[in-house]
Amino acid sequence: MKKIEIISATPQLLESPFSGSIMKRAVDKKIVQINFHDLKNFSSSKKKQIDDYQFGGGSGMVLMIEPIFNCINFLKKNDKYSEVIYMTPDAPILDQKTSNKLSISGNLIIICGHYKGIDQRIRDNFVTMEISIGDYVLSGGELPAAVLCDSIVRLIPGVLNDETSALTDSFQDNILAPPVYTRPSSFNEMEVPAVLLSGDQKKIENWREKKSFEKTKKIRPDLLSK
Ligand code: ADE
């Protein structure tokens, strides 16, 4: 069973995204184990301090090296990990290729930053991969960690009921997914494209491919040159 360990200063922020839907189903099916680790429990200071002012001055607190170091060491004593990932906006942006790779890797440690980030020495010496979820800054790495986990977990075989459905997602072939419709076929004079009701599977496939291509060309032409 794949293990994902998430290290956070505010683990309560992680609860809701993991308590429903696909990720909960994967945990319930024992396909993946996801554990939250509260940094405060790994601080050796009396006051459970986990952050401090940055050397050289400047606003904002930095997560200290010692609690993160202790937590990583604690985890590595019991298990092997393929990657130690740090969620941060100053990193390469997550894409489907990365999620695919991580879905078939071994166990993962994910570190959530907070405030101004984490002591650089953790990044230099323990982190093996850094991931941003987009060019905008969030208050912490918890939501990005949930985004990353969701994108990974849904790709693990056995998690989705209809296994082909992950293969036809947007981005799987650097192309956006085609439009989808469900019943009723006519609603207030808004009609579902006739081809989808034709029963001709070959025609339907051709239509979907055409729509995918048109949509990608219009919205994300950058994907077509990849
Ligand atoms: N932490 C704060 N903002 C982030 C982002 N855009 N991606 C990953 N981690 C973050």
CSV table of C-alpha atoms and ligand atoms in Angstrom, one decimal:
chain,number,residue,atom,x,y,z
A,1,MET,CA,0.0,0.0,0.0
A,2,LYS,CA,1.3,3.4,-1.0
A,3,LYS,CA,1.9,5.8,1.9
A,4,ILE,CA,1.6,9.6,1.7
A,5,GLU,CA,2.9,11.5,4.8
A,6,ILE,CA,2.0,15.1,4.9
A,7,ILE,CA,3.9,17.4,7.3
A,8,SER,CA,2.1,20.6,8.2
A,9,ALA,CA,2.0,23.4,10.8
A,10,THR,CA,-1.8,23.5,10.5
A,11,PRO,CA,-2.9,19.9,9.8
A,12,GLN,CA,-6.6,20.8,10.6
A,13,LEU,CA,-6.6,22.6,7.2
A,14,LEU,CA,-6.0,19.2,5.6
A,15,GLU,CA,-9.0,17.4,7.1
A,16,SER,CA,-11.8,18.5,4.8
A,17,PRO,CA,-10.3,17.8,1.4
A,18,PHE,CA,-9.3,14.3,2.5
A,19,SER,CA,-12.6,13.4,4.2
A,20,GLY,CA,-14.7,12.8,1.1
A,21,SER,CA,-14.8,11.7,-2.5
A,22,ILE,CA,-12.1,9.8,-4.3
A,23,MET,CA,-9.3,10.2,-1.7
A,24,LYS,CA,-11.5,8.9,1.1
A,25,ARG,CA,-12.6,6.0,-1.1
A,26,ALA,CA,-8.9,5.1,-1.9
A,27,VAL,CA,-8.1,5.2,1.9
A,28,ASP,CA,-11.1,3.1,2.8
A,29,LYS,CA,-10.2,0.5,0.1
A,30,LYS,CA,-6.7,0.4,1.7
A,31,ILE,CA,-5.1,1.3,-1.7
A,32,VAL,CA,-3.3,4.3,-0.1
A,33,GLN,CA,-2.6,5.4,3.5
A,34,ILE,CA,-2.5,9.2,4.1
A,35,ASN,CA,-1.2,10.5,7.4
A,36,PHE,CA,-1.0,14.0,8.7
A,37,HIS,CA,1.9,15.1,10.9
A,38,ASP,CA,1.6,18.2,13.1
A,39,LEU,CA,5.0,20.0,13.2
A,40,LYS,CA,4.4,21.1,16.8
A,41,ASN,CA,4.7,17.5,17.9
A,42,PHE,CA,8.3,17.5,16.5
A,43,SER,CA,9.6,20.6,18.2
A,44,SER,CA,11.9,20.0,21.1
A,45,SER,CA,11.4,23.4,22.6
A,46,LYS,CA,9.2,23.8,25.7
A,47,LYS,CA,6.8,26.2,23.9
A,48,LYS,CA,6.5,23.9,20.9
A,49,GLN,CA,8.0,26.6,18.7
A,50,ILE,CA,8.1,25.8,15.0
A,51,ASP,CA,8.7,29.2,13.4
A,52,ASP,CA,11.1,32.1,13.9
A,53,TYR,CA,12.2,35.5,12.3
A,54,GLN,CA,14.4,35.3,9.3
A,55,PHE,CA,18.1,36.0,9.5
A,56,GLY,CA,19.1,39.2,7.8
A,57,GLY,CA,15.8,40.9,8.6
A,58,GLY,CA,12.5,41.1,6.7
A,59,SER,CA,8.9,40.5,7.4
A,60,GLY,CA,7.3,37.1,7.8
A,61,MET,CA,8.2,34.0,9.8
A,62,VAL,CA,10.1,31.0,8.6
A,63,LEU,CA,9.4,27.4,9.6
A,64,MET,CA,12.4,26.2,11.6
A,65,ILE,CA,14.8,23.4,10.5
A,66,GLU,CA,14.6,21.3,13.6
A,67,PRO,CA,10.9,20.2,13.8
A,68,ILE,CA,10.9,19.4,10.0
A,69,PHE,CA,14.2,17.5,10.3
A,70,ASN,CA,12.8,15.5,13.3
A,71,CYS,CA,9.6,14.6,11.5
A,72,ILE,CA,11.4,13.5,8.3
A,73,ASN,CA,13.8,11.4,10.4
A,74,PHE,CA,10.9,9.8,12.4
A,75,LEU,CA,9.2,8.8,9.2
A,76,LYS,CA,12.4,7.5,7.5
A,77,LYS,CA,13.1,5.3,10.5
A,78,ASN,CA,10.1,3.1,9.7
A,79,ASP,CA,9.7,3.4,5.9
A,80,LYS,CA,11.4,4.1,2.6
A,81,TYR,CA,10.3,7.1,0.5
A,82,SER,CA,10.6,7.7,-3.2
A,83,GLU,CA,10.4,11.5,-2.9
A,84,VAL,CA,10.4,14.2,-0.3
A,85,ILE,CA,8.2,16.9,-1.9
A,86,TYR,CA,8.0,20.6,-0.8
A,87,MET,CA,4.9,22.5,-1.9
A,88,THR,CA,6.0,26.1,-2.7
A,89,PRO,CA,5.1,28.7,-5.3
A,90,ASP,CA,8.8,29.1,-6.3
A,91,ALA,CA,9.0,25.7,-8.0
A,92,PRO,CA,8.1,24.0,-11.3
A,93,ILE,CA,4.4,23.9,-11.9
A,94,LEU,CA,2.5,20.6,-11.4
A,95,ASP,CA,1.4,18.9,-14.6
A,96,GLN,CA,-0.3,15.6,-15.5
A,97,LYS,CA,3.0,14.0,-16.4
A,98,THR,CA,4.3,14.6,-12.8
A,99,SER,CA,1.1,13.3,-11.3
A,100,ASN,CA,1.3,10.1,-13.5
A,101,LYS,CA,4.9,9.6,-12.4
A,102,LEU,CA,4.1,10.1,-8.7
A,103,SER,CA,1.1,7.7,-8.9
A,104,ILE,CA,3.3,4.8,-9.7
A,105,SER,CA,6.2,5.8,-7.4
A,106,GLY,CA,6.7,4.5,-3.9
A,107,ASN,CA,5.8,6.2,-0.6
A,108,LEU,CA,5.9,10.0,-0.5
A,109,ILE,CA,6.6,12.7,2.1
A,110,ILE,CA,5.0,16.1,1.4
A,111,ILE,CA,6.0,19.2,3.3
A,112,CYS,CA,3.6,22.1,3.4
A,113,GLY,CA,5.2,25.5,3.8
A,114,HIS,CA,3.7,28.4,5.7
A,115,TYR,CA,4.3,32.1,6.2
A,116,LYS,CA,7.5,32.9,4.4
A,117,GLY,CA,8.4,29.3,3.8
A,118,ILE,CA,10.8,26.8,5.3
A,119,ASP,CA,14.5,27.1,6.3
A,120,GLN,CA,16.5,26.7,3.0
A,121,ARG,CA,18.6,24.0,4.6
A,122,ILE,CA,15.7,21.6,4.5
A,123,ARG,CA,15.2,22.3,0.8
A,124,ASP,CA,19.0,21.9,0.1
A,125,ASN,CA,19.5,18.7,2.0
A,126,PHE,CA,16.3,16.7,2.3
A,127,VAL,CA,13.8,17.8,-0.3
A,128,THR,CA,14.0,15.8,-3.6
A,129,MET,CA,11.3,17.5,-5.5
A,130,GLU,CA,9.6,20.9,-5.3
A,131,ILE,CA,6.1,21.6,-6.7
A,132,SER,CA,4.0,24.7,-7.3
A,133,ILE,CA,0.3,24.4,-8.2
A,134,GLY,CA,0.3,27.6,-10.1
A,135,ASP,CA,1.6,31.2,-10.4
A,136,TYR,CA,-0.2,32.6,-7.4
A,137,VAL,CA,0.6,32.6,-3.7
A,138,LEU,CA,-1.6,30.8,-1.2
A,139,SER,CA,-1.4,31.2,2.6
A,140,GLY,CA,0.1,27.7,3.0
A,141,GLY,CA,1.0,24.5,1.3
A,142,GLU,CA,-2.0,22.5,2.7
A,143,LEU,CA,-4.4,23.2,-0.2
A,144,PRO,CA,-1.6,22.6,-2.8
A,145,ALA,CA,-0.8,19.3,-1.0
A,146,ALA,CA,-4.4,18.3,-1.2
A,147,VAL,CA,-4.5,19.2,-4.9
A,148,LEU,CA,-1.3,17.2,-5.5
A,149,CYS,CA,-2.7,14.1,-3.6
A,150,ASP,CA,-6.0,14.2,-5.4
A,151,SER,CA,-4.3,14.3,-8.8
A,152,ILE,CA,-2.0,11.3,-7.8
A,153,VAL,CA,-4.5,9.1,-5.9
A,154,ARG,CA,-7.2,9.1,-8.6
A,155,LEU,CA,-4.6,7.6,-11.0
A,156,ILE,CA,-3.7,4.6,-8.8
A,157,PRO,CA,-5.2,1.5,-10.4
A,158,GLY,CA,-8.3,0.4,-8.5
A,159,VAL,CA,-9.2,3.9,-7.2
A,160,LEU,CA,-11.6,5.0,-9.9
A,161,ASN,CA,-14.4,2.5,-10.7
A,162,ASP,CA,-14.3,3.0,-14.4
A,163,GLU,CA,-10.6,2.7,-14.9
A,164,THR,CA,-10.6,4.1,-18.4
A,165,SER,CA,-12.0,7.4,-17.1
A,166,ALA,CA,-8.6,8.7,-15.9
A,167,LEU,CA,-7.2,7.9,-19.3
A,168,THR,CA,-9.7,10.2,-21.1
A,169,ASP,CA,-9.1,13.1,-18.7
A,170,SER,CA,-7.9,16.5,-20.1
A,171,PHE,CA,-4.1,16.7,-20.3
A,172,GLN,CA,-3.6,12.9,-20.5
A,173,ASP,CA,-2.4,13.3,-24.1
A,174,ASN,CA,-1.7,17.1,-23.9
A,175,ILE,CA,-5.2,17.7,-25.1
A,176,LEU,CA,-8.3,19.0,-23.3
A,177,ALA,CA,-11.3,16.7,-22.8
A,178,PRO,CA,-14.3,17.1,-25.2
A,179,PRO,CA,-17.6,18.5,-24.0
A,180,VAL,CA,-19.9,16.0,-22.2
A,181,TYR,CA,-23.7,15.8,-21.9
A,182,THR,CA,-26.3,13.8,-20.0
A,183,ARG,CA,-30.1,13.5,-20.0
A,184,PRO,CA,-32.4,15.1,-21.0
A,185,SER,CA,-31.3,15.3,-24.6
A,186,SER,CA,-33.5,18.4,-25.1
A,187,PHE,CA,-33.9,21.1,-22.4
A,188,ASN,CA,-35.6,24.4,-23.0
A,189,GLU,CA,-34.7,24.0,-26.7
A,190,MET,CA,-31.0,23.4,-25.9
A,191,GLU,CA,-30.1,20.3,-27.7
A,192,VAL,CA,-27.4,17.7,-27.2
A,193,PRO,CA,-25.3,17.3,-30.5
A,194,ALA,CA,-27.1,14.7,-32.6
A,195,VAL,CA,-24.0,12.6,-33.2
A,196,LEU,CA,-23.9,11.6,-29.5
A,197,LEU,CA,-27.4,10.1,-29.8
A,198,SER,CA,-26.6,8.3,-33.1
A,199,GLY,CA,-25.2,5.1,-31.6
A,200,ASP,CA,-22.4,5.2,-34.2
A,201,GLN,CA,-19.3,4.7,-32.0
A,202,LYS,CA,-16.8,5.5,-34.7
A,203,LYS,CA,-18.6,8.8,-35.6
A,204,ILE,CA,-18.8,9.7,-31.9
A,205,GLU,CA,-15.0,9.1,-31.4
A,206,ASN,CA,-14.2,11.3,-34.4
A,207,TRP,CA,-16.5,14.0,-33.2
A,208,ARG,CA,-14.9,13.9,-29.7
A,209,GLU,CA,-11.4,14.1,-31.2
A,210,LYS,CA,-12.4,17.0,-33.3
A,211,LYS,CA,-14.0,18.9,-30.4
A,212,SER,CA,-10.9,18.2,-28.2
A,213,PHE,CA,-8.6,19.6,-30.8
A,214,GLU,CA,-10.7,22.7,-31.5
A,215,LYS,CA,-11.1,23.4,-27.7
A,216,THR,CA,-7.3,22.9,-27.1
A,217,LYS,CA,-6.4,25.2,-30.1
A,218,LYS,CA,-8.7,27.9,-28.8
A,219,ILE,CA,-8.1,27.8,-25.0
A,220,ARG,CA,-4.6,26.2,-24.6
A,221,PRO,CA,-2.7,26.3,-27.9
A,222,ASP,CA,0.5,25.9,-25.9
A,223,LEU,CA,-0.4,22.3,-25.2
A,224,LEU,CA,-0.4,21.4,-28.9
A,225,SER,CA,3.2,22.4,-29.3
A,226,LYS,CA,4.3,20.0,-26.5
B,1,ADE,N1,2.3,27.5,-1.2
B,1,ADE,C1,1.8,28.8,-1.4
B,1,ADE,N2,1.4,29.0,-2.6
B,1,ADE,C2,1.7,27.8,-3.3
B,1,ADE,C3,1.5,27.4,-4.6
B,1,ADE,N3,1.1,28.3,-5.6
B,1,ADE,N4,1.9,26.2,-5.0
B,1,ADE,C4,2.4,25.4,-4.0
B,1,ADE,N5,2.6,25.7,-2.8
B,1,ADE,C5,2.2,26.9,-2.4
